[in-house]
PDB file of C-alpha atoms in Angstrom:
ATOM      1  CA  UNK P   1      12.041  16.851  -3.416  1.00 39.00           C
ATOM      2  CA  UNK P   2       8.799  16.233  -1.490  1.00 49.00           C
ATOM      3  CA  UNK P   3       8.182  17.859   1.887  1.00 57.00           C
ATOM      4  CA  UNK P   4       7.966  14.697   3.916  1.00 57.00           C
ATOM      5  CA  UNK P   5       6.762  16.388   7.082  1.00 72.00           C
ATOM      6  CA  UNK P   6       4.141  18.215   5.123  1.00 76.00           C
ATOM      7  CA  UNK P   7       3.037  14.958   3.502  1.00 73.00           C
ATOM      8  CA  UNK P   8       2.896  13.166   6.719  1.00 73.00           C
ATOM      9  CA  UNK P   9       0.624  15.812   8.262  1.00 77.00           C
ATOM     10  CA  UNK P  10      -1.631  15.989   5.281  1.00 76.00           C
ATOM     11  CA  UNK P  11      -2.055  12.225   5.187  1.00 74.00           C
ATOM     12  CA  UNK P  12      -2.982  11.865   8.756  1.00 72.00           C
ATOM     13  CA  UNK P  13      -5.174  14.985   8.612  1.00 75.00           C
ATOM     14  CA  UNK P  14      -7.178  13.333   5.898  1.00 75.00           C
ATOM     15  CA  UNK P  15      -7.688  10.101   7.956  1.00 77.00           C
ATOM     16  CA  UNK P  16     -11.004   9.828   9.803  1.00 72.00           C
ATOM     17  CA  UNK P  17     -10.771   9.358  13.640  1.00 74.00           C
ATOM     18  CA  UNK P  18     -11.812   5.680  13.536  1.00 73.00           C
ATOM     19  CA  UNK P  19     -10.040   2.414  14.426  1.00 71.00           C
ATOM     20  CA  UNK P  20      -9.490   1.422  10.737  1.00 67.00           C
ATOM     21  CA  UNK P  21      -7.287   4.546  10.281  1.00 68.00           C
ATOM     22  CA  UNK P  22      -5.215   3.878  13.439  1.00 64.00           C
ATOM     23  CA  UNK P  23      -3.900   0.574  12.166  1.00 67.00           C
ATOM     24  CA  UNK P  24      -4.592   1.082   8.444  1.00 66.00           C
ATOM     25  CA  UNK P  25      -6.581  -2.122   8.468  1.00 65.00           C
ATOM     26  CA  UNK P  26     -10.424  -2.724   8.422  1.00 64.00           C
ATOM     27  CA  UNK P  27     -10.392  -6.163   9.798  1.00 65.00           C
ATOM     28  CA  UNK P  28     -11.787  -6.143  13.364  1.00 65.00           C
ATOM     29  CA  UNK P  29     -10.089  -9.358  14.259  1.00 66.00           C
ATOM     30  CA  UNK P  30      -6.672  -7.994  13.555  1.00 66.00           C
ATOM     31  CA  UNK P  31      -7.462  -4.733  15.415  1.00 68.00           C
ATOM     32  CA  UNK P  32      -8.577  -6.657  18.471  1.00 73.00           C
ATOM     33  CA  UNK P  33      -5.629  -9.102  18.304  1.00 73.00           C
ATOM     34  CA  UNK P  34      -3.097  -6.311  17.851  1.00 75.00           C
ATOM     35  CA  UNK P  35      -4.367  -4.304  20.787  1.00 80.00           C
ATOM     36  CA  UNK P  36      -4.344  -7.409  23.095  1.00 80.00           C
ATOM     37  CA  UNK P  37      -0.809  -8.262  21.917  1.00 80.00           C
ATOM     38  CA  UNK P  38       0.521  -4.790  22.767  1.00 82.00           C
ATOM     39  CA  UNK P  39      -1.073  -4.701  26.188  1.00 86.00           C
ATOM     40  CA  UNK P  40      -0.119  -8.235  27.100  1.00 85.00           C
ATOM     41  CA  UNK P  41       3.604  -7.638  26.210  1.00 86.00           C
ATOM     42  CA  UNK P  42       3.968  -4.320  28.031  1.00 91.00           C
ATOM     43  CA  UNK P  43       6.266  -4.318  31.178  1.00 92.00           C
ATOM     44  CA  UNK P  44       4.410  -4.101  34.583  1.00 92.00           C
ATOM     45  CA  UNK P  45       2.405  -0.946  34.540  1.00 93.00           C
ATOM     46  CA  UNK P  46       0.496  -1.077  37.841  1.00 93.00           C
ATOM     47  CA  UNK P  47       0.771   2.281  39.623  1.00 93.00           C
ATOM     48  CA  UNK P  48       3.337   3.464  36.949  1.00 96.00           C
ATOM     49  CA  UNK P  49       3.461   6.766  35.116  1.00 97.00           C
ATOM     50  CA  UNK P  50       3.211   6.187  31.244  1.00 97.00           C
ATOM     51  CA  UNK P  51       3.820   8.428  28.242  1.00 97.00           C
ATOM     52  CA  UNK P  52       2.050   7.286  25.036  1.00 95.00           C
ATOM     53  CA  UNK P  53       3.358   8.744  21.769  1.00 93.00           C
ATOM     54  CA  UNK P  54       1.010   8.679  18.797  1.00 89.00           C
ATOM     55  CA  UNK P  55      -1.846   7.863  21.008  1.00 90.00           C
ATOM     56  CA  UNK P  56      -4.545   8.393  18.235  1.00 88.00           C
ATOM     57  CA  UNK P  57      -8.056   7.635  19.147  1.00 87.00           C
ATOM     58  CA  UNK P  58      -7.061   5.662  22.328  1.00 88.00           C
ATOM     59  CA  UNK P  59      -7.060   2.039  21.423  1.00 87.00           C
ATOM     60  CA  UNK P  60      -4.158   1.597  23.822  1.00 91.00           C
ATOM     61  CA  UNK P  61      -4.765   4.628  26.049  1.00 94.00           C
ATOM     62  CA  UNK P  62      -7.813   3.277  27.850  1.00 93.00           C
ATOM     63  CA  UNK P  63      -6.386  -0.243  28.317  1.00 92.00           C
ATOM     64  CA  UNK P  64      -3.206   1.238  29.909  1.00 94.00           C
ATOM     65  CA  UNK P  65      -5.106   3.626  32.030  1.00 95.00           C
ATOM     66  CA  UNK P  66      -7.028   0.820  33.668  1.00 94.00           C
ATOM     67  CA  UNK P  67      -3.749  -0.192  35.549  1.00 93.00           C
ATOM     68  CA  UNK P  68      -1.369   2.643  35.332  1.00 95.00           C
ATOM     69  CA  UNK P  69      -1.176   5.525  37.940  1.00 96.00           C
ATOM     70  CA  UNK P  70      -1.423   8.034  35.100  1.00 96.00           C
ATOM     71  CA  UNK P  71      -0.978   8.221  31.383  1.00 96.00           C
ATOM     72  CA  UNK P  72      -0.047  11.161  29.156  1.00 96.00           C
ATOM     73  CA  UNK P  73      -1.419  10.638  25.644  1.00 95.00           C
ATOM     74  CA  UNK P  74       0.269  12.662  22.886  1.00 94.00           C
ATOM     75  CA  UNK P  75      -0.783  12.955  19.232  1.00 90.00           C
ATOM     76  CA  UNK P  76      -0.314  15.680  16.627  1.00 88.00           C
ATOM     77  CA  UNK P  77      -3.908  15.253  15.212  1.00 88.00           C
ATOM     78  CA  UNK P  78      -6.362  17.060  17.429  1.00 92.00           C
ATOM     79  CA  UNK P  79      -9.340  15.224  15.909  1.00 91.00           C
ATOM     80  CA  UNK P  80      -7.880  11.889  16.967  1.00 89.00           C
ATOM     81  CA  UNK P  81      -7.305  13.184  20.528  1.00 94.00           C
ATOM     82  CA  UNK P  82     -10.944  14.503  20.635  1.00 93.00           C
ATOM     83  CA  UNK P  83     -12.256  10.996  20.006  1.00 92.00           C
ATOM     84  CA  UNK P  84      -9.655   9.594  22.502  1.00 94.00           C
ATOM     85  CA  UNK P  85     -11.167  11.886  25.175  1.00 95.00           C
ATOM     86  CA  UNK P  86     -14.737  10.704  24.379  1.00 94.00           C
ATOM     87  CA  UNK P  87     -13.760   6.965  24.245  1.00 92.00           C
ATOM     88  CA  UNK P  88     -12.040   7.293  27.668  1.00 94.00           C
ATOM     89  CA  UNK P  89     -14.161   9.937  29.272  1.00 93.00           C
ATOM     90  CA  UNK P  90     -14.788   7.616  32.259  1.00 93.00           C
ATOM     91  CA  UNK P  91     -11.014   7.656  33.065  1.00 92.00           C
ATOM     92  CA  UNK P  92      -9.633  10.421  35.358  1.00 93.00           C
ATOM     93  CA  UNK P  93      -5.989   9.619  35.061  1.00 96.00           C
ATOM     94  CA  UNK P  94      -5.338  10.632  31.436  1.00 96.00           C
ATOM     95  CA  UNK P  95      -3.684  13.812  30.301  1.00 95.00           C
ATOM     96  CA  UNK P  96      -3.979  14.841  26.622  1.00 96.00           C
ATOM     97  CA  UNK P  97      -1.393  16.849  24.640  1.00 94.00           C
ATOM     98  CA  UNK P  98      -1.684  17.736  21.007  1.00 93.00           C
ATOM     99  CA  UNK P  99       1.856  18.133  19.623  1.00 91.00           C
ATOM    100  CA  UNK P 100       4.183  16.637  16.973  1.00 84.00           C
ATOM    101  CA  UNK P 101       6.040  13.819  18.567  1.00 79.00           C
ATOM    102  CA  UNK P 102       9.351  14.877  16.739  1.00 75.00           C
ATOM    103  CA  UNK P 103       9.184  18.231  18.694  1.00 78.00           C
ATOM    104  CA  UNK P 104       7.400  17.439  21.804  1.00 80.00           C
ATOM    105  CA  UNK P 105       8.959  18.455  25.102  1.00 82.00           C
ATOM    106  CA  UNK P 106       7.867  17.769  28.661  1.00 87.00           C
ATOM    107  CA  UNK P 107       9.697  17.931  32.045  1.00 86.00           C
ATOM    108  CA  UNK P 108       8.002  15.041  33.677  1.00 91.00           C
ATOM    109  CA  UNK P 109       9.865  11.723  34.124  1.00 95.00           C
ATOM    110  CA  UNK P 110       7.985   8.417  33.244  1.00 97.00           C
ATOM    111  CA  UNK P 111       8.309   4.751  34.084  1.00 97.00           C
ATOM    112  CA  UNK P 112       7.289   3.657  30.603  1.00 97.00           C
ATOM    113  CA  UNK P 113       7.173   5.302  27.169  1.00 96.00           C
ATOM    114  CA  UNK P 114       5.022   3.331  24.731  1.00 95.00           C
ATOM    115  CA  UNK P 115       4.337   3.691  20.996  1.00 89.00           C
ATOM    116  CA  UNK P 116       2.883   1.870  18.075  1.00 85.00           C
ATOM    117  CA  UNK P 117       4.193   2.465  14.544  1.00 82.00           C
ATOM    118  CA  UNK P 118       6.036   5.572  15.632  1.00 83.00           C
ATOM    119  CA  UNK P 119       9.389   5.337  13.849  1.00 82.00           C
ATOM    120  CA  UNK P 120       7.603   4.291  10.581  1.00 79.00           C
ATOM    121  CA  UNK P 121       6.529   7.954  10.454  1.00 77.00           C
ATOM    122  CA  UNK P 122      10.028   9.192  11.257  1.00 78.00           C
ATOM    123  CA  UNK P 123      13.050   9.978   9.101  1.00 78.00           C
ATOM    124  CA  UNK P 124      16.319   8.275   9.921  1.00 76.00           C
ATOM    125  CA  UNK P 125      17.988  11.550  10.839  1.00 77.00           C
ATOM    126  CA  UNK P 126      15.175  12.337  13.381  1.00 80.00           C
ATOM    127  CA  UNK P 127      15.250   8.811  15.046  1.00 82.00           C
ATOM    128  CA  UNK P 128      18.422   9.604  17.072  1.00 81.00           C
ATOM    129  CA  UNK P 129      16.864  12.756  18.411  1.00 85.00           C
ATOM    130  CA  UNK P 130      13.626  10.886  19.245  1.00 87.00           C
ATOM    131  CA  UNK P 131      15.466   8.150  21.128  1.00 89.00           C
ATOM    132  CA  UNK P 132      17.425  10.946  22.942  1.00 89.00           C
ATOM    133  CA  UNK P 133      14.187  12.471  24.032  1.00 91.00           C
ATOM    134  CA  UNK P 134      12.764   9.105  25.149  1.00 92.00           C
ATOM    135  CA  UNK P 135      15.864   8.716  27.351  1.00 93.00           C
ATOM    136  CA  UNK P 136      15.162  12.157  28.744  1.00 93.00           C
ATOM    137  CA  UNK P 137      11.571  11.338  29.506  1.00 94.00           C
ATOM    138  CA  UNK P 138      12.302   7.995  31.220  1.00 96.00           C
ATOM    139  CA  UNK P 139      13.221   7.352  34.875  1.00 95.00           C
ATOM    140  CA  UNK P 140      16.456   5.447  35.397  1.00 94.00           C
ATOM    141  CA  UNK P 141      15.460   1.790  34.877  1.00 95.00           C
ATOM    142  CA  UNK P 142      12.389   2.727  32.955  1.00 96.00           C
ATOM    143  CA  UNK P 143      11.165   1.016  29.818  1.00 96.00           C
ATOM    144  CA  UNK P 144      10.510   2.064  26.181  1.00 95.00           C
ATOM    145  CA  UNK P 145       8.271  -0.259  24.267  1.00 93.00           C
ATOM    146  CA  UNK P 146       7.367   0.180  20.599  1.00 89.00           C
ATOM    147  CA  UNK P 147       5.846  -1.777  17.770  1.00 84.00           C
ATOM    148  CA  UNK P 148       7.128  -1.429  14.145  1.00 82.00           C
ATOM    149  CA  UNK P 149       6.518  -2.965  10.664  1.00 75.00           C
ATOM    150  CA  UNK P 150       9.178  -4.336   8.385  1.00 69.00           C
ATOM    151  CA  UNK P 151       9.532  -3.787   4.621  1.00 64.00           C
ATOM    152  CA  UNK P 152       6.450  -4.619   2.429  1.00 62.00           C
ATOM    153  CA  UNK P 153       6.292  -6.210  -0.906  1.00 55.00           C
ATOM    154  CA  UNK P 154       5.642  -4.053  -4.001  1.00 56.00           C
ATOM    155  CA  UNK P 155       1.974  -5.185  -4.454  1.00 52.00           C
ATOM    156  CA  UNK P 156       0.630  -3.883  -1.120  1.00 54.00           C
ATOM    157  CA  UNK P 157      -2.240  -1.328  -1.157  1.00 52.00           C
ATOM    158  CA  UNK P 158      -1.249   2.279  -1.661  1.00 55.00           C
ATOM    159  CA  UNK P 159      -1.886   3.359   1.871  1.00 57.00           C
ATOM    160  CA  UNK P 160       1.326   1.523   2.925  1.00 57.00           C
ATOM    161  CA  UNK P 161       3.360   3.222   0.346  1.00 59.00           C
ATOM    162  CA  UNK P 162       3.368   6.874   1.501  1.00 61.00           C
ATOM    163  CA  UNK P 163       6.589   8.601   0.974  1.00 61.00           C
ATOM    164  CA  UNK P 164       7.020   9.356   4.652  1.00 64.00           C
ATOM    165  CA  UNK P 165       6.614   5.710   5.703  1.00 74.00           C
ATOM    166  CA  UNK P 166       9.896   3.970   6.582  1.00 75.00           C
ATOM    167  CA  UNK P 167       9.487   0.249   6.899  1.00 76.00           C
ATOM    168  CA  UNK P 168      12.899  -0.814   8.373  1.00 79.00           C
ATOM    169  CA  UNK P 169      14.345  -4.210   8.826  1.00 78.00           C
ATOM    170  CA  UNK P 170      14.881  -5.481  12.422  1.00 76.00           C
ATOM    171  CA  UNK P 171      18.708  -5.074  11.813  1.00 76.00           C
ATOM    172  CA  UNK P 172      18.198  -1.414  10.931  1.00 80.00           C
ATOM    173  CA  UNK P 173      15.975  -0.882  13.993  1.00 81.00           C
ATOM    174  CA  UNK P 174      18.671  -2.407  16.248  1.00 78.00           C
ATOM    175  CA  UNK P 175      21.230  -0.022  14.827  1.00 77.00           C
ATOM    176  CA  UNK P 176      19.010   2.969  15.227  1.00 79.00           C
ATOM    177  CA  UNK P 177      18.099   2.074  18.808  1.00 79.00           C
ATOM    178  CA  UNK P 178      21.648   1.196  19.963  1.00 74.00           C
ATOM    179  CA  UNK P 179      24.335   3.741  20.794  1.00 73.00           C
ATOM    180  CA  UNK P 180      22.324   6.807  21.708  1.00 84.00           C
ATOM    181  CA  UNK P 181      23.596   8.134  24.986  1.00 84.00           C
ATOM    182  CA  UNK P 182      21.842  10.845  27.173  1.00 86.00           C
ATOM    183  CA  UNK P 183      23.228  11.893  30.521  1.00 87.00           C
ATOM    184  CA  UNK P 184      25.203   8.723  30.848  1.00 88.00           C
ATOM    185  CA  UNK P 185      22.380   6.327  29.999  1.00 91.00           C
ATOM    186  CA  UNK P 186      21.314   4.361  26.883  1.00 89.00           C
ATOM    187  CA  UNK P 187      18.723   1.919  25.942  1.00 90.00           C
ATOM    188  CA  UNK P 188      19.321  -1.804  25.935  1.00 86.00           C
ATOM    189  CA  UNK P 189      16.946  -4.215  24.228  1.00 85.00           C
ATOM    190  CA  UNK P 190      15.508  -6.721  26.718  1.00 85.00           C
ATOM    191  CA  UNK P 191      12.982  -8.314  24.303  1.00 84.00           C
ATOM    192  CA  UNK P 192      12.322  -8.289  20.681  1.00 81.00           C
ATOM    193  CA  UNK P 193       9.317 -10.398  19.569  1.00 79.00           C
ATOM    194  CA  UNK P 194       8.083 -11.124  16.053  1.00 73.00           C
ATOM    195  CA  UNK P 195       4.293 -10.632  16.007  1.00 62.00           C
ATOM    196  CA  UNK P 196       3.437 -12.700  12.987  1.00 56.00           C
ATOM    197  CA  UNK P 197      -0.123 -13.327  14.375  1.00 48.00           C
ATOM    198  CA  UNK P 198      -1.116 -10.398  12.174  1.00 47.00           C
ATOM    199  CA  UNK P 199      -0.752 -12.514   8.989  1.00 45.00           C
ATOM    200  CA  UNK P 200      -3.780 -14.556  10.028  1.00 48.00           C
ATOM    201  CA  UNK P 201      -6.107 -11.638  10.061  1.00 46.00           C
ATOM    202  CA  UNK P 202      -5.524  -9.395   7.014  1.00 47.00           C
ATOM    203  CA  UNK P 203      -4.095 -10.180   3.596  1.00 47.00           C
ATOM    204  CA  UNK P 204      -2.742  -6.677   3.344  1.00 48.00           C
ATOM    205  CA  UNK P 205      -0.585  -7.229   6.481  1.00 47.00           C
ATOM    206  CA  UNK P 206       0.430 -10.607   5.231  1.00 46.00           C
ATOM    207  CA  UNK P 207       2.823  -8.788   2.811  1.00 44.00           C
ATOM    208  CA  UNK P 208       4.863  -7.635   5.720  1.00 47.00           C
ATOM    209  CA  UNK P 209       8.241  -9.264   6.043  1.00 49.00           C
ATOM    210  CA  UNK P 210       8.228  -8.689   9.920  1.00 64.00           C
ATOM    211  CA  UNK P 211       6.090  -7.143  12.477  1.00 73.00           C
ATOM    212  CA  UNK P 212       8.191  -6.627  15.568  1.00 81.00           C
ATOM    213  CA  UNK P 213       7.606  -5.577  19.250  1.00 85.00           C
ATOM    214  CA  UNK P 214      10.458  -4.183  21.282  1.00 87.00           C
ATOM    215  CA  UNK P 215      11.015  -3.647  24.986  1.00 90.00           C
ATOM    216  CA  UNK P 216      14.071  -1.662  25.867  1.00 91.00           C
ATOM    217  CA  UNK P 217      15.364  -0.489  29.232  1.00 93.00           C
ATOM    218  CA  UNK P 218      17.099   2.704  30.296  1.00 94.00           C
ATOM    219  CA  UNK P 219      20.449   1.698  31.909  1.00 91.00           C
ATOM    220  CA  UNK P 220      23.845   3.341  32.565  1.00 90.00           C
ATOM    221  CA  UNK P 221      26.072   3.172  29.607  1.00 86.00           C
ATOM    222  CA  UNK P 222      28.781   1.642  31.825  1.00 83.00           C
ATOM    223  CA  UNK P 223      26.764  -1.441  32.412  1.00 81.00           C
ATOM    224  CA  UNK P 224      26.515  -2.138  28.680  1.00 80.00           C
ATOM    225  CA  UNK P 225      30.138  -1.508  27.857  1.00 75.00           C
ATOM    226  CA  UNK P 226      31.209  -3.567  30.707  1.00 76.00           C
ATOM    227  CA  UNK P 227      29.247  -6.541  29.282  1.00 69.00           C
ATOM    228  CA  UNK P 228      31.756  -6.881  26.384  1.00 65.00           C
ATOM    229  CA  UNK P 229      33.937  -9.614  27.580  1.00 65.00           C
ATOM    230  CA  UNK P 230      37.709  -9.419  26.873  1.00 68.00           C
ATOM    231  CA  UNK P 231      39.401 -11.874  24.522  1.00 71.00           C
ATOM    232  CA  UNK P 232      41.347 -14.840  25.927  1.00 70.00           C
ATOM    233  CA  UNK P 233      45.064 -15.347  25.151  1.00 74.00           C
ATOM    234  CA  UNK P 234      44.139 -18.606  23.411  1.00 73.00           C
ATOM    235  CA  UNK P 235      41.789 -16.739  20.965  1.00 75.00           C
ATOM    236  CA  UNK P 236      44.446 -14.099  20.148  1.00 78.00           C
ATOM    237  CA  UNK P 237      47.052 -16.729  19.690  1.00 80.00           C
ATOM    238  CA  UNK P 238      44.849 -18.720  17.335  1.00 81.00           C
ATOM    239  CA  UNK P 239      44.073 -15.728  15.216  1.00 80.00           C
ATOM    240  CA  UNK P 240      47.715 -15.029  14.774  1.00 81.00           C
ATOM    241  CA  UNK P 241      48.449 -18.602  13.614  1.00 83.00           C
ATOM    242  CA  UNK P 242      45.613 -18.248  11.130  1.00 84.00           C
ATOM    243  CA  UNK P 243      47.464 -15.475   9.359  1.00 85.00           C
ATOM    244  CA  UNK P 244      44.567 -13.063   9.034  1.00 86.00           C
ATOM    245  CA  UNK P 245      45.520 -10.044   6.876  1.00 86.00           C
ATOM    246  CA  UNK P 246      43.849  -6.940   5.659  1.00 87.00           C
ATOM    247  CA  UNK P 247      41.388  -7.678   2.861  1.00 87.00           C
ATOM    248  CA  UNK P 248      40.093 -10.914   4.331  1.00 90.00           C
ATOM    249  CA  UNK P 249      36.383 -11.286   4.586  1.00 92.00           C
ATOM    250  CA  UNK P 250      35.662 -12.874   7.990  1.00 91.00           C
ATOM    251  CA  UNK P 251      32.432 -14.194   9.286  1.00 93.00           C
ATOM    252  CA  UNK P 252      32.188 -14.668  13.085  1.00 90.00           C
ATOM    253  CA  UNK P 253      29.276 -16.896  14.092  1.00 92.00           C
ATOM    254  CA  UNK P 254      28.028 -16.456  17.636  1.00 89.00           C
ATOM    255  CA  UNK P 255      29.914 -13.082  17.967  1.00 87.00           C
ATOM    256  CA  UNK P 256      28.340 -12.340  21.349  1.00 86.00           C
ATOM    257  CA  UNK P 257      28.958  -8.832  22.441  1.00 85.00           C
ATOM    258  CA  UNK P 258      31.502  -8.289  19.707  1.00 86.00           C
ATOM    259  CA  UNK P 259      34.960  -8.599  21.285  1.00 85.00           C
ATOM    260  CA  UNK P 260      36.280 -10.914  18.561  1.00 87.00           C
ATOM    261  CA  UNK P 261      34.700  -8.956  15.798  1.00 88.00           C
ATOM    262  CA  UNK P 262      36.324  -5.727  17.073  1.00 87.00           C
ATOM    263  CA  UNK P 263      39.736  -7.421  17.561  1.00 86.00           C
ATOM    264  CA  UNK P 264      39.949  -8.822  14.148  1.00 88.00           C
ATOM    265  CA  UNK P 265      38.901  -5.545  12.409  1.00 88.00           C
ATOM    266  CA  UNK P 266      41.118  -3.256  14.481  1.00 85.00           C
ATOM    267  CA  UNK P 267      44.168  -5.534  14.768  1.00 86.00           C
ATOM    268  CA  UNK P 268      44.238  -7.073  11.266  1.00 87.00           C
ATOM    269  CA  UNK P 269      42.230  -4.626   9.160  1.00 87.00           C
ATOM    270  CA  UNK P 270      39.977  -7.402   7.831  1.00 88.00           C
ATOM    271  CA  UNK P 271      36.293  -6.861   6.816  1.00 89.00           C
ATOM    272  CA  UNK P 272      34.210  -8.662   9.547  1.00 89.00           C
ATOM    273  CA  UNK P 273      30.631  -9.622   9.798  1.00 89.00           C
ATOM    274  CA  UNK P 274      29.356 -10.691  13.192  1.00 89.00           C
ATOM    275  CA  UNK P 275      26.237 -12.855  13.729  1.00 89.00           C
ATOM    276  CA  UNK P 276      24.431 -13.543  16.834  1.00 84.00           C
ATOM    277  CA  UNK P 277      20.959 -14.730  17.784  1.00 81.00           C
ATOM    278  CA  UNK P 278      20.761 -13.166  21.254  1.00 78.00           C
ATOM    279  CA  UNK P 279      19.302  -9.746  21.002  1.00 76.00           C
ATOM    280  CA  UNK P 280      20.881  -8.496  24.344  1.00 76.00           C
ATOM    281  CA  UNK P 281      24.428  -9.367  23.144  1.00 82.00           C
ATOM    282  CA  UNK P 282      23.743  -7.896  19.735  1.00 81.00           C
ATOM    283  CA  UNK P 283      22.500  -4.735  21.175  1.00 80.00           C
ATOM    284  CA  UNK P 284      25.569  -4.479  23.481  1.00 83.00           C
ATOM    285  CA  UNK P 285      27.868  -4.854  20.525  1.00 85.00           C
ATOM    286  CA  UNK P 286      26.114  -2.119  18.510  1.00 83.00           C
ATOM    287  CA  UNK P 287      26.251   0.209  21.511  1.00 83.00           C
ATOM    288  CA  UNK P 288      29.909  -0.569  22.170  1.00 82.00           C
ATOM    289  CA  UNK P 289      30.834   0.006  18.564  1.00 83.00           C
ATOM    290  CA  UNK P 290      28.996   3.447  18.393  1.00 79.00           C
ATOM    291  CA  UNK P 291      30.431   4.645  21.752  1.00 78.00           C
ATOM    292  CA  UNK P 292      34.054   3.559  21.362  1.00 77.00           C
ATOM    293  CA  UNK P 293      36.090   5.952  19.230  1.00 75.00           C
ATOM    294  CA  UNK P 294      38.735   3.285  18.318  1.00 76.00           C
ATOM    295  CA  UNK P 295      36.178   0.932  16.745  1.00 78.00           C
ATOM    296  CA  UNK P 296      33.236   3.246  15.857  1.00 74.00           C
ATOM    297  CA  UNK P 297      34.407   3.484  12.209  1.00 76.00           C
ATOM    298  CA  UNK P 298      35.079  -0.213  11.786  1.00 76.00           C
TER     299      UNK P 298
END
C-alpha cells in the first residue's frame, strides 16, 4: 500500500512556489475570481484573530491581514511560506508557522479558522481529529470556513488524480463535519454555497461535479440537539395506521432535523432515507444522530 502522507509531502515539495501551484490551475482569471470569492464570503474579520491552514504563498493571507487584527499562517512547505513572507512583507500582523496541519498544535484561541482545499489532502480517519482541533482553536461563537472540491470525471489531468486527494461529495462533507464534539461544543453549518463560477474559467475545473464553500459556527452541542423538534401525537398515530414494519424502505421528504426519520427507524425497524434542502436542519440531524446512543447506529 502506498504511503499516502509521504506521497502528499513529495508532491507538494515538488511544486514551485507560484500561484499556479496553489490552485493547480494556470488560468489567471480563475485564480483572481477564486481569491475574490473566498474573501467576499468570509464572516466579518475586522479586528478579529484568524488562523489560516494551508496558507501557501499567501493568496488569501495578505487579503485577510488587511482587515483582521492578526493572522497566523500555517503551511507544511517552508518554500511556500518563504514566498508568503516576501509577498506580504509590508504587513506587520502576520505570524508564520511551518508545520503539518494534521499535527499542528497551538494554545491561542481564534475568531476564525480558514482554509482552502484542506480536507482534499486529508484521509477520512484524520478529518475527525482535524475538526476536533479546529474546535479547540476557535473561540466560542467563532467560525470555520473552508473550500473543497467534489469528485472529478475520469478524464481530468493527472495533477487532480494524486492518490492522497480525497474529492468528497457535499453529503460526505456534511457527515464528516457534523457530530464532532469537543468540550461540549460542535460545529453547525450556517452556509454552504456552490461556487460553480470556476467552470467559466478553466476547462480542467469544469470537470468538477461541485466546488463548495462552507461557513460553520462553533456552538454548544445542547443548542443543536434542542433544535430537533419532537413528533406530534398526530404523526405517531398516522404512522401506526400505515402499518409500517421492519424491512420497509421509507423515504421522508422534508425531514427537517430528523425527528420523523429517527422515530420510524427506532420504533418500527424500517430502513429510512431522510431528504432535506435546508443545510442547517440537515446538519442538526447528522449531529443528533452521531451524538445520541439510541439512534447512532440507525
